[in-house]
Coordinates of C-alpha atoms and ligand atoms in Angstrom, one line a residue:
X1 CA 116.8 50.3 38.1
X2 CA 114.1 49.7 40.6
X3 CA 115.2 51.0 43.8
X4 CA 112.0 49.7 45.8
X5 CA 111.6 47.7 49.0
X6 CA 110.0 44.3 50.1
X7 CA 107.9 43.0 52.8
X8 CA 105.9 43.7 56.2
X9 CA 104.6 41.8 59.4
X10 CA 103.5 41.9 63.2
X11 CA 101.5 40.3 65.8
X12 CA 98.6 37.6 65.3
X13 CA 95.7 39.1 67.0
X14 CA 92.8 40.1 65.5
X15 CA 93.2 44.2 66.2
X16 CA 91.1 45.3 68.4
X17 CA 90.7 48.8 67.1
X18 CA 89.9 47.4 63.6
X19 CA 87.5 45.0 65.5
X20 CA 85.8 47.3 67.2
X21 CA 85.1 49.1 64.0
X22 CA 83.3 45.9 62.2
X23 CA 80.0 46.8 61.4
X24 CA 76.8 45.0 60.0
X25 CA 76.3 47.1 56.8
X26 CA 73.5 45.7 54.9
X27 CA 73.6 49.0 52.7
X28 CA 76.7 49.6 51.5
X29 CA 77.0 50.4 47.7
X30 CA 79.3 48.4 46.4
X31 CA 82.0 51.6 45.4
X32 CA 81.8 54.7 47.2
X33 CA 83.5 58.3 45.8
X34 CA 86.7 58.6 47.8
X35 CA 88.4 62.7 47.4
X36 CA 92.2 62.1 47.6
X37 CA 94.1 64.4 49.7
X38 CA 95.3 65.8 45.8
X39 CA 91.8 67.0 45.3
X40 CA 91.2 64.0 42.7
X41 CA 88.1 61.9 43.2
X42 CA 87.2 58.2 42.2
X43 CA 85.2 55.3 42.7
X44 CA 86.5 53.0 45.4
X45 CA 85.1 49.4 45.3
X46 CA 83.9 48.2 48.2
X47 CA 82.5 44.5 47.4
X48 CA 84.7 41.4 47.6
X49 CA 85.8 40.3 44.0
X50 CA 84.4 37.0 42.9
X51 CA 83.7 35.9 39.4
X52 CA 84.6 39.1 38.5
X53 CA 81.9 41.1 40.4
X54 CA 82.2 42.8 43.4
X55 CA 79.8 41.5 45.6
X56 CA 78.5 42.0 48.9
X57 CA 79.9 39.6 51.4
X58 CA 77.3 36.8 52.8
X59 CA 77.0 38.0 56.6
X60 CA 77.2 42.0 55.1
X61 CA 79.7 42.8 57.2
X62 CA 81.8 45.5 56.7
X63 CA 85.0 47.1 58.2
X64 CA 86.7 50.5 58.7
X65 CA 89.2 51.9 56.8
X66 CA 91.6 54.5 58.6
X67 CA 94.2 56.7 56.6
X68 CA 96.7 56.4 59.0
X69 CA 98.2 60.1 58.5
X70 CA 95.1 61.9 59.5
X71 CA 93.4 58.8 61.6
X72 CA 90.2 59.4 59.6
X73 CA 87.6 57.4 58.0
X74 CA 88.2 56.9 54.9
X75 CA 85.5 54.2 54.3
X76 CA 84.0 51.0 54.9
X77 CA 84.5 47.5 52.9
X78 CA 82.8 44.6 52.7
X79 CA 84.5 41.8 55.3
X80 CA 84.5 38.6 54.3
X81 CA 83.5 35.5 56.8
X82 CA 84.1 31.8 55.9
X83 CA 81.4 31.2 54.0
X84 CA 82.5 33.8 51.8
X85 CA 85.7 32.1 51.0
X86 CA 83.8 29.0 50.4
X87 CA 82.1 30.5 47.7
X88 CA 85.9 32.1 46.1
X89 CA 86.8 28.6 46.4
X90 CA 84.6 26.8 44.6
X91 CA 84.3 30.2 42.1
X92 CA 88.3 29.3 41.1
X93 CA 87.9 25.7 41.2
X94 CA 85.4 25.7 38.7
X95 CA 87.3 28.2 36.4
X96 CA 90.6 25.8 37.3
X97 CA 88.5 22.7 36.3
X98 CA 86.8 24.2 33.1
X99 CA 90.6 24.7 31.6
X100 CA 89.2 28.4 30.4
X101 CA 93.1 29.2 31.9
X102 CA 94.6 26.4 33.2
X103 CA 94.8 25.1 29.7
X104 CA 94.5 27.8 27.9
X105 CA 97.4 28.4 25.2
X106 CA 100.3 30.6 27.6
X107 CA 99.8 33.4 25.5
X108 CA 96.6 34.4 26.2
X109 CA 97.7 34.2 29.9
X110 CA 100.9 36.4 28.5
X111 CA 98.2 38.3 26.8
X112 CA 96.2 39.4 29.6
X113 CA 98.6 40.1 32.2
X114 CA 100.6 42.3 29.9
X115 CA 97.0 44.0 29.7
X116 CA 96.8 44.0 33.1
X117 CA 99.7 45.6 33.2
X118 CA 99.1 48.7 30.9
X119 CA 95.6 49.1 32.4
X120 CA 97.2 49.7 36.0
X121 CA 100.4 51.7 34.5
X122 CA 97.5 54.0 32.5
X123 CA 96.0 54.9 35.4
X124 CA 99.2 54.5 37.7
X125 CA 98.8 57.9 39.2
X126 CA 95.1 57.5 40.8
X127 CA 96.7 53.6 42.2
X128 CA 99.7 55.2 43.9
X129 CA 97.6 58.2 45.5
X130 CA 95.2 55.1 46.8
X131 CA 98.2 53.1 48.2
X132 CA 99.3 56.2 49.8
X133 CA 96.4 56.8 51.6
X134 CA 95.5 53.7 52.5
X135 CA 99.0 52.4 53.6
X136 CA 100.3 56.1 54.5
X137 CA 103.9 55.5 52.7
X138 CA 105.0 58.8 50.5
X139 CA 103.7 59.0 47.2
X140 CA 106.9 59.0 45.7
X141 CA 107.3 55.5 47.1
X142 CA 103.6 54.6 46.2
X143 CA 104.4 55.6 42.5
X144 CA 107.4 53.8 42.8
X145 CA 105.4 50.3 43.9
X146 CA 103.1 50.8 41.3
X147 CA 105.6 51.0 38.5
X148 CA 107.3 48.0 40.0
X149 CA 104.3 45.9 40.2
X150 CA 103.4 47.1 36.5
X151 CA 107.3 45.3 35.8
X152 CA 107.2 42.5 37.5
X153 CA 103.1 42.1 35.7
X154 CA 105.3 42.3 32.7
X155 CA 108.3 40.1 33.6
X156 CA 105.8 37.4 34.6
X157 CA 103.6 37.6 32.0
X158 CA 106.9 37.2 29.3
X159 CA 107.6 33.6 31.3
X160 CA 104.0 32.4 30.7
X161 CA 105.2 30.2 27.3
X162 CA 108.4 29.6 28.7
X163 CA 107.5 26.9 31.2
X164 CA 108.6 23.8 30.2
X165 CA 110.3 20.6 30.9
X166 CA 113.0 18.0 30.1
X167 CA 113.4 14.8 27.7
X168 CA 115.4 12.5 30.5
X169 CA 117.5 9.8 28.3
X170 CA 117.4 6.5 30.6
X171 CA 117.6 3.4 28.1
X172 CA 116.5 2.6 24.5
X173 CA 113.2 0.9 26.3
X174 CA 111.7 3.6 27.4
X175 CA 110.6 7.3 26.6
X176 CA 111.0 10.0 29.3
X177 CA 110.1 13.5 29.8
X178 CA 108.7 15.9 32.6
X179 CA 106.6 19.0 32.3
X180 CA 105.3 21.2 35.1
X181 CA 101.5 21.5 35.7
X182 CA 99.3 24.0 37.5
X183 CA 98.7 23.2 41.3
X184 CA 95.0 24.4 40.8
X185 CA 93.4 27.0 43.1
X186 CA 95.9 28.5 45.5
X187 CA 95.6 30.8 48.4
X188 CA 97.4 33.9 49.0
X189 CA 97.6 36.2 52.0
X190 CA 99.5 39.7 51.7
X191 CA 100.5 42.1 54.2
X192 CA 100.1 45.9 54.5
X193 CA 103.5 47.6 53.9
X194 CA 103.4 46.7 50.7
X195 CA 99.3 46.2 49.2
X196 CA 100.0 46.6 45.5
X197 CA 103.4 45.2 45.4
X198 CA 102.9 42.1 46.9
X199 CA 99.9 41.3 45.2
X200 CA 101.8 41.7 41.9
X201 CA 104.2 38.9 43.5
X202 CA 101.3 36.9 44.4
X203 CA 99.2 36.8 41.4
X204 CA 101.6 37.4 39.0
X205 CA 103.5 34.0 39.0
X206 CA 100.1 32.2 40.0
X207 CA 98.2 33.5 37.0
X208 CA 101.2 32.9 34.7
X209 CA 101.6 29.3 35.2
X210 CA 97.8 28.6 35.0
X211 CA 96.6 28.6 38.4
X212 CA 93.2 30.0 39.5
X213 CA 93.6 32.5 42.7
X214 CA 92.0 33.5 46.0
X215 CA 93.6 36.0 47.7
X216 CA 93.0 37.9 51.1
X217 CA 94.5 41.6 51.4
X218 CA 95.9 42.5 55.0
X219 CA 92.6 44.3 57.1
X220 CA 94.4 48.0 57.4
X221 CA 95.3 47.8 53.5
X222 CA 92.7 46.8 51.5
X223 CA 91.8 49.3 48.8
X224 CA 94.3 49.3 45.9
X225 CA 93.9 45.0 45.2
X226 CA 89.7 46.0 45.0
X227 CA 90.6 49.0 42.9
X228 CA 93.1 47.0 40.2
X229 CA 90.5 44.1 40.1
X230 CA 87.9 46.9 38.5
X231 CA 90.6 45.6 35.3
X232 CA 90.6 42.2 35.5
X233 CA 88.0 41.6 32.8
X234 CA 89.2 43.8 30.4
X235 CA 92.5 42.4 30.4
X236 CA 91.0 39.3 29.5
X237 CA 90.9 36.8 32.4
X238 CA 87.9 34.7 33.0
X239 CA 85.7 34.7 35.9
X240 CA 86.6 33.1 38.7
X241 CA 90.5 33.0 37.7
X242 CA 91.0 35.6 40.0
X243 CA 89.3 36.5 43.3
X244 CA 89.4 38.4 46.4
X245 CA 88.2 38.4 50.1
X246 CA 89.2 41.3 52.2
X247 CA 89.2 40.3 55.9
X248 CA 90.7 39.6 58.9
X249 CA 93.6 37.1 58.9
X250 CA 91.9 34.7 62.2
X251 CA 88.7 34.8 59.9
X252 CA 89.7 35.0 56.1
X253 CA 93.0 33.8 56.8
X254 CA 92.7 30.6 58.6
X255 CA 89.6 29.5 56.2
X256 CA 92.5 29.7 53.2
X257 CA 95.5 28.3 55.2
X258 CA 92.8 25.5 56.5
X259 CA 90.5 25.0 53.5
X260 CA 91.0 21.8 51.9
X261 CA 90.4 22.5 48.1
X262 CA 93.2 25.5 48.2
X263 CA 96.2 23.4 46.9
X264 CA 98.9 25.7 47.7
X265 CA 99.5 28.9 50.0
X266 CA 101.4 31.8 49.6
X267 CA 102.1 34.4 52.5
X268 CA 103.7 37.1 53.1
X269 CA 103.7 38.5 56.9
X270 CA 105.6 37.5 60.5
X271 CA 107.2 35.5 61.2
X272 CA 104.9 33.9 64.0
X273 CA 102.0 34.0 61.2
X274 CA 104.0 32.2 58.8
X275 CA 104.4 29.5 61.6
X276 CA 101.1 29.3 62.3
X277 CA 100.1 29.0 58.4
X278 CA 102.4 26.5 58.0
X279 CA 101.1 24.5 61.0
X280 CA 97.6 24.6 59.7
X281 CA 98.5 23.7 56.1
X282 CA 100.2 20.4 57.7
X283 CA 96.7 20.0 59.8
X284 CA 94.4 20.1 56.8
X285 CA 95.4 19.4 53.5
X286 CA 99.3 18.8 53.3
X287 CA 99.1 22.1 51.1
X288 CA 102.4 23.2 50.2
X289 CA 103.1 26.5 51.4
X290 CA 105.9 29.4 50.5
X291 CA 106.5 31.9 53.3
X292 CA 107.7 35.2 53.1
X293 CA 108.7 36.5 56.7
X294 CA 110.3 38.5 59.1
X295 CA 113.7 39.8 59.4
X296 CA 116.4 42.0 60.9
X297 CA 119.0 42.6 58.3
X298 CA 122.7 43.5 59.0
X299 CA 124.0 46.5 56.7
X300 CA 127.6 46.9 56.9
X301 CA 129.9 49.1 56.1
X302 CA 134.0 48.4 56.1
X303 CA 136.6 51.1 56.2
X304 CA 136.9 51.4 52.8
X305 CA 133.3 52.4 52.2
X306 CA 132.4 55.2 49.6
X307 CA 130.8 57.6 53.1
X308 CA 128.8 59.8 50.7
X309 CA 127.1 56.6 49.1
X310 CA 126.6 55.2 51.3
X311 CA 124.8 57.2 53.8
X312 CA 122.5 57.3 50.9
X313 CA 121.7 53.4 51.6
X314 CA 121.8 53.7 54.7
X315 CA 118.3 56.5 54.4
X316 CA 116.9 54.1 51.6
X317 CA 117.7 50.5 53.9
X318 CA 116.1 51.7 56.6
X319 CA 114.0 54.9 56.4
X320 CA 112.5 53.9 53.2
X321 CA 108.4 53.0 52.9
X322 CA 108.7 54.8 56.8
X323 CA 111.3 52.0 58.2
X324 CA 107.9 48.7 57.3
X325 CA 110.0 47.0 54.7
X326 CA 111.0 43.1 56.2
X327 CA 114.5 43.3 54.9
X328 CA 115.1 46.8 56.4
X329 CA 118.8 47.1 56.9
X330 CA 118.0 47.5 60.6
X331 CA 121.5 46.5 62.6
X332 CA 124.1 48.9 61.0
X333 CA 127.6 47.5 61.6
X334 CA 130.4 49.9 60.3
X335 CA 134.2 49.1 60.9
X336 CA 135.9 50.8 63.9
X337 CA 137.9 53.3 61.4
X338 CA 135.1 55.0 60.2
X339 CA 132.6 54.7 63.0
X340 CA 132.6 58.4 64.2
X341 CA 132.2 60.0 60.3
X342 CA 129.4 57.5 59.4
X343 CA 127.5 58.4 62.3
X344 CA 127.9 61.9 62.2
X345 CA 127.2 61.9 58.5
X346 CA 123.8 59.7 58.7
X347 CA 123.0 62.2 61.7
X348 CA 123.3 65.0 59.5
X349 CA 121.2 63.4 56.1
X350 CA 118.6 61.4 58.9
X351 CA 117.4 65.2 60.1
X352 CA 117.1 66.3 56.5
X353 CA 115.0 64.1 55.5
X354 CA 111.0 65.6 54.9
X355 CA 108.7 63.5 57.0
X356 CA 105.2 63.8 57.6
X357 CA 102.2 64.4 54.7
X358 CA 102.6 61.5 52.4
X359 CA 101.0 63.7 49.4
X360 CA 104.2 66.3 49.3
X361 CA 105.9 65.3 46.5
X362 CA 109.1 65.9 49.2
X363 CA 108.5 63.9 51.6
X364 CA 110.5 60.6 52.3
X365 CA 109.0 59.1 55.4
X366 CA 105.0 58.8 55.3
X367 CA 102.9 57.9 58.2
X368 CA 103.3 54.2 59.7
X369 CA 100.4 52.3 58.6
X370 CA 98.6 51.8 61.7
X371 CA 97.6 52.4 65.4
X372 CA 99.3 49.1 66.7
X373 CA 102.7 49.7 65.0
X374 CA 103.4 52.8 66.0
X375 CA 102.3 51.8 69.2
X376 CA 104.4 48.9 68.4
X377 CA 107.8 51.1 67.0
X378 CA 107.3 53.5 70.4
X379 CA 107.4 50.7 72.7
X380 CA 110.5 49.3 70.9
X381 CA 112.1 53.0 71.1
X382 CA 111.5 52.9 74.9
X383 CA 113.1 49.7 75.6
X384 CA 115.7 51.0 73.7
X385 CA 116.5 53.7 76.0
X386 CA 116.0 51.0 78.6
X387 CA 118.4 49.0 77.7
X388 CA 121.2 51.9 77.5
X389 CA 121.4 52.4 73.7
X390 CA 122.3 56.3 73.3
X391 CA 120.0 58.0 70.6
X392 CA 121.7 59.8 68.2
X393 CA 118.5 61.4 66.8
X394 CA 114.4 60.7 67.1
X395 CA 113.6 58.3 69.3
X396 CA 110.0 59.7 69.7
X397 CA 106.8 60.1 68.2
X398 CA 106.2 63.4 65.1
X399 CA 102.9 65.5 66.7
X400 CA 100.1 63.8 67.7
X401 CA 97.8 63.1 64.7
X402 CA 98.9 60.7 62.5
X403 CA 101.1 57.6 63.2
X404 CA 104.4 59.5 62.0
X405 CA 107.9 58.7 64.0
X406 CA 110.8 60.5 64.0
X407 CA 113.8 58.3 62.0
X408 CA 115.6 57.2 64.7
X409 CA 119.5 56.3 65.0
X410 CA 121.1 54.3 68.5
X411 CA 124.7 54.0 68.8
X412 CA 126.5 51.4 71.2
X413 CA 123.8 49.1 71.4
X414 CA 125.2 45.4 72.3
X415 CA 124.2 42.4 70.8
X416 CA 121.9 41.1 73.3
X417 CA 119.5 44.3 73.2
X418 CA 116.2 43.3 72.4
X419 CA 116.0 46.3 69.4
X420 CA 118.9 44.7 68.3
X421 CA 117.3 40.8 68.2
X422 CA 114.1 41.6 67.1
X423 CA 112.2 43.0 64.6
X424 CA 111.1 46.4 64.8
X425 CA 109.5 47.4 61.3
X426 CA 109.6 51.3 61.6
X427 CA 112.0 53.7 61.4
X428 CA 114.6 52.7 64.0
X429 CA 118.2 51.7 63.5
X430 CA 120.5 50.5 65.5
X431 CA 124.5 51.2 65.2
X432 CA 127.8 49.5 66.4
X433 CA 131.9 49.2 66.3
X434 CA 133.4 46.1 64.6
X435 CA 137.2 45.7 63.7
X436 CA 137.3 42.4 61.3
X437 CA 135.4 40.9 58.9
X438 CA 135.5 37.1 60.9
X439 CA 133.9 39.3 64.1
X440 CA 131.3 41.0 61.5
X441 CA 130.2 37.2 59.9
X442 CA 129.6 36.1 63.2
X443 CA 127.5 39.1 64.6
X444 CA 125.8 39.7 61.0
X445 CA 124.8 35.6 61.4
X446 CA 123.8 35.5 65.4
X447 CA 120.0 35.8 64.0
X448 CA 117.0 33.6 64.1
X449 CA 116.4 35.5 60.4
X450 CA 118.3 35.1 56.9
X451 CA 116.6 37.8 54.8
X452 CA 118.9 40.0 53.4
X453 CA 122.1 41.7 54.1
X454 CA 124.0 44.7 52.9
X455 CA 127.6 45.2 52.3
X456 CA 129.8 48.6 51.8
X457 CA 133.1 48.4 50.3
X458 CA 135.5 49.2 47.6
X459 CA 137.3 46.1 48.0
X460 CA 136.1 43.5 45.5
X461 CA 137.3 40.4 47.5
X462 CA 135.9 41.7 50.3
X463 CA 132.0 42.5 49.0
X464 CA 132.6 38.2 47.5
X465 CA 133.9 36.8 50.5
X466 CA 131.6 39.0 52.7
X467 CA 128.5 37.7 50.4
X468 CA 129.7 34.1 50.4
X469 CA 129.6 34.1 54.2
X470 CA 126.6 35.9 55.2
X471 CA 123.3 33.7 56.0
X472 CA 120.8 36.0 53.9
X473 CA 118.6 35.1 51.0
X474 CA 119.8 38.5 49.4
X475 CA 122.9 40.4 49.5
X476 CA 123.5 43.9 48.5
X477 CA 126.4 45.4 47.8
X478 CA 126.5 49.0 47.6
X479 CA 123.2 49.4 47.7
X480 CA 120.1 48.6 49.5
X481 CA 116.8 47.4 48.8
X482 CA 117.2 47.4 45.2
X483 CA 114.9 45.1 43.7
X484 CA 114.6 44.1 39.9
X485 CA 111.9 41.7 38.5
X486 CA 114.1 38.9 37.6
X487 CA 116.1 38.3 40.6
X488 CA 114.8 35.9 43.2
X489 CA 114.2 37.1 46.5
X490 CA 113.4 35.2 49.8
X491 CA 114.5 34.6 53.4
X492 CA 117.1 32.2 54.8
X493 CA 116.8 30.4 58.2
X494 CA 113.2 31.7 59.5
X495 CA 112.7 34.5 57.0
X496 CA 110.7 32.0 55.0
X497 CA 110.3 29.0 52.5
X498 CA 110.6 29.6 48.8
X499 CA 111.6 32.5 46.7
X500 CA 109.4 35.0 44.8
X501 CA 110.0 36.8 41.5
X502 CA 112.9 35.7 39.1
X503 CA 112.3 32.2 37.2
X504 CA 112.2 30.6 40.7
X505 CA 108.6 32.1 41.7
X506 CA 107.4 29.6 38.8
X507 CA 108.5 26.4 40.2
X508 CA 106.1 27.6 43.2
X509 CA 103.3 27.3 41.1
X510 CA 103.7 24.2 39.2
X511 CA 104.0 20.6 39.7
X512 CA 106.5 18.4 37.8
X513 CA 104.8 15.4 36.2
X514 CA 107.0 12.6 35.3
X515 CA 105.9 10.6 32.4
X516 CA 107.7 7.1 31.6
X517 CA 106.8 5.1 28.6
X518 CA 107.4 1.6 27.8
X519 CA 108.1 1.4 24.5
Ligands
ADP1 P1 100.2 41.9 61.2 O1 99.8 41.4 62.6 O2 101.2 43.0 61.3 O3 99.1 42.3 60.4 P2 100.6 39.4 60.1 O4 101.7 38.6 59.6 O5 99.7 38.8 61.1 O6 101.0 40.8 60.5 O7 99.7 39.8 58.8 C1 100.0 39.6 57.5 C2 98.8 39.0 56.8 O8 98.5 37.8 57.5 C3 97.5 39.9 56.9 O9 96.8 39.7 55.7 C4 96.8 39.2 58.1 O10 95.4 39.4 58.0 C5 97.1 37.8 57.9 N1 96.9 36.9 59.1 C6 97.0 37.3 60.4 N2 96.7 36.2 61.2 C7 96.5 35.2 60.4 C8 96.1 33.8 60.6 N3 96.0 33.3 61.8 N4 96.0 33.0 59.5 C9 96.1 33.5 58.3 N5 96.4 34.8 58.0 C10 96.6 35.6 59.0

């Protein structure tokens, strides 16, 4: 069972302590030896990834990267610019157009990303130390993404010669049928709480179905998508199939959500980027876009609840990948029988857990990823204790080098709070009373977001009628951000458009041609 979490997001602004870091760096070697904290070194690339080089980009730019548990240096990469896209574009275009993939026979695109695949998982351990770093989440999540990314590589891969279409009988004149098509070059934009992960998502399905790719990493996270492309080649896919431009999302970004020969875009970020992507897709080309966005998931727990169990959720919904997952169970309901032994237990198993040095095979909760969230988190924490929400435990920052926050529990927080409408995406949880499972639809539902929900119960009519009722693209029951290759996952309302993974990811890919004969 993968017990893993999804997504990430936050403001639109370029950051200005990232900007300020943009250098012109005419000299930078194109991989640079990087120590990992374990003592382990190896060679970084630094280039963007185009035809399957890494190449310097056009203006020479580069940007900082920080590990965001010691606020170090821990080096530069090359930053794409427009022009740089331009030339990804037109690099996947042509491999679209010269059918090397596109229409290639499905195994050999089965072939290579089941390649792809063992060539990450071989050298899985060196991948999670980089994610760690670079993204500051423990490494026993980090090896936990890259085994899951290594699965879902797999899953994908085994629906490459499985895409097909229908014979539709109409009348003995004609001949009908339908099959489903690559778009042709698509776009993809991933955030930073999950690097690795969510490019498995993204080029997974894309590459399966035939597609040619250009893909931007998120600015704080760009290392481990560079590192796996060092593979791409040997697992057998062509050049220009796959590509990547690190960069900044108002640079990189808007040149793929705006370019006219991307056919399709794929994101995963906030909400308020999604919007914005979506806006500029309907300004340029009409390309069709899936969204993967924000949320601010209700986990509840009714009277009948296993306690011990579920206070294990309860850690993994929220505390897991340090609190920057998007379907974080973040507004804990629990049912007004049980309220002071839930609270008192998740007290108790909140304080034990380890956090601080991602590389301690012990800890649970890593750094947060960068400056601006926990800057972000803190400011949420304050208004918190504005509001009159009573902290139960954290509710402040861990030292003061690093980006760590204490996991933090509020009880008797009302509806209306602000850290109970919006998304915080850190470690913070907020807690209240309900008596009935009409009052718990309603509050669970008052949300502009529809990503996931968890239930806890015993009662098997209530965990079905419970799950019919709630507005969320994914339900737990039980458990909590469990995730599993073949099942669909998505947002309702404004968590997003579209689903990823599971059999639905392909129809994101493909178009369905309609072909009528006369006969
Ligand atoms: P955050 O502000 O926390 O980075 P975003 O949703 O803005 O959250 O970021 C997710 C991804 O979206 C990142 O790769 C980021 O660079 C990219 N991005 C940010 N702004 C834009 C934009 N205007 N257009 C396209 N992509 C963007």
């Amino acid at each position: 069972m993968f017990k893993q979490a999804g997504i990430r997001r936050m403001p639109v602004a370029l950051k200005s302590s990232v900007a300020a870091s943009v250098r012109n760096h005419s000299h930078l070697p194109l991989a640079t030896k990087i120590t990992l904290p374990n003592g382990k070194t190896y060679e970084q690339p630094t280039g963007l990834f185009i035809n399957n080089e890494f190449v310097p980009s056009r203006q020479s730019k580069t940007f900082e990267v920080i590990n965001p548990s010691t606020e170090e240096e821990v080096c530069h990469v090359y930053e794409g610019r427009e022009d740089d896209v331009n030339i990804a574009v037109d690099a996947a275009e042509k491999a679209f157009k010269s059918g090397v993939w596109s229409r290639a026979h499905p195994q050999v695109r089965m072939r290579a990303l089941n390649k792809l695949a063992d060539l990450i998982e071989a050298d899985a351990e060196t991948v999670a130390s980089i994610e760690s770093l670079d993204n500051g989440k423990a490494i026993q999540h980090a090896r936990g993404d890259v085994a899951l990314a290594v699965a879902y590589l797999r899953s994908v891969a085994g629906w490459a010669d499985k895409v097909d279409g229908r014979v539709i009988e109409t009348d003995s004149e004609h001949f009908t049928y339908t099959k489903r098509e690559p778009i042709g070059v698509v776009g993809q934009i991933i955030p930073w709480n999950f690097p690795l992960l969510m490019w498995s998502w993204k080029v997974g399905p894309a590459l399966a179905t035939g597609n040619t790719v250009v893909l931007k990493t998120a600015e704080s996270t760009p290392l481990s998508a560079l590192y796996v492309s060092k593979f791409v080649a040997e697992a057998g896919i062509p050049p220009g199939v796959l590509n990547i431009v690190s960069g900044f999302g108002k640079i990189v970004g808007e040149a793929i959500s705006t370019h006219m020969k991307i056919k399709k875009v794929a994101f995963t970020g906030s909400t308020a980027t999604g919007r914005h992507i979506l806006a500029a897709a309907a300004h340029s080309n009409l390309k069709k876009v899936t969204l993967e966005l924000g949320g601010k998931s209700p986990n509840i727990i009714f009277d009948d609840a296993n306690v011990e169990q579920t206070v294990q959720n309860l850690l993994v919904g929220i505390f897991y990948n340090s609190g920057e997952v998007c379907c974080a169970g973040s507004r804990l309901y629990v049912q007004e029988g049980i309220y002071d032994e839930v609270l008192e237990a998740f007290k108790t198993a909140a304080e034990a857990i380890k956090v601080g040095d991602p590389f301690d095979d012990a800890t649970f909760q890593g750094a947060q990823t960068s400056q601006q969230q926990l800057d972000k988190i803190l400011s949420y924490v304050k208004k918190g204790k504005e509001e009159g929400a009573r902290v139960i435990t954290g509710g402040e920052r861990l030292g003061n080098k690093g980006y760590f926050v204490k996991p933090t529990i509020f009880a008797d927080v009302k509806e209306d709070f602000t850290i109970v409408k919006e998304e915080i995406f850190g470690p913070v949880i907020t807690i209240s009373k309900f008596k009935t499972l009409d009052e718990i639809v309603d509050k669970a539902n008052d949300s502009e977001y529809g990503l996931a929900a968890g239930i806890h119960t015993t009662s098997l009519s209530t965990a079905i009628e419970a799950s019919n009722r709630l507005e969320a693209g994914t339900v737990w029951v039980n458990t909590y951000n469990d995730f599993d290759p073949q099942t669909p996952f998505g947002g309702f309302k404004q968590s997003g458009i579209g689903r990823e993974m599971g059999t639905e990811a392909l129809d994101n890919y493909t178009n369905v041609k309609a072909v009528r004969m006369r006969i």
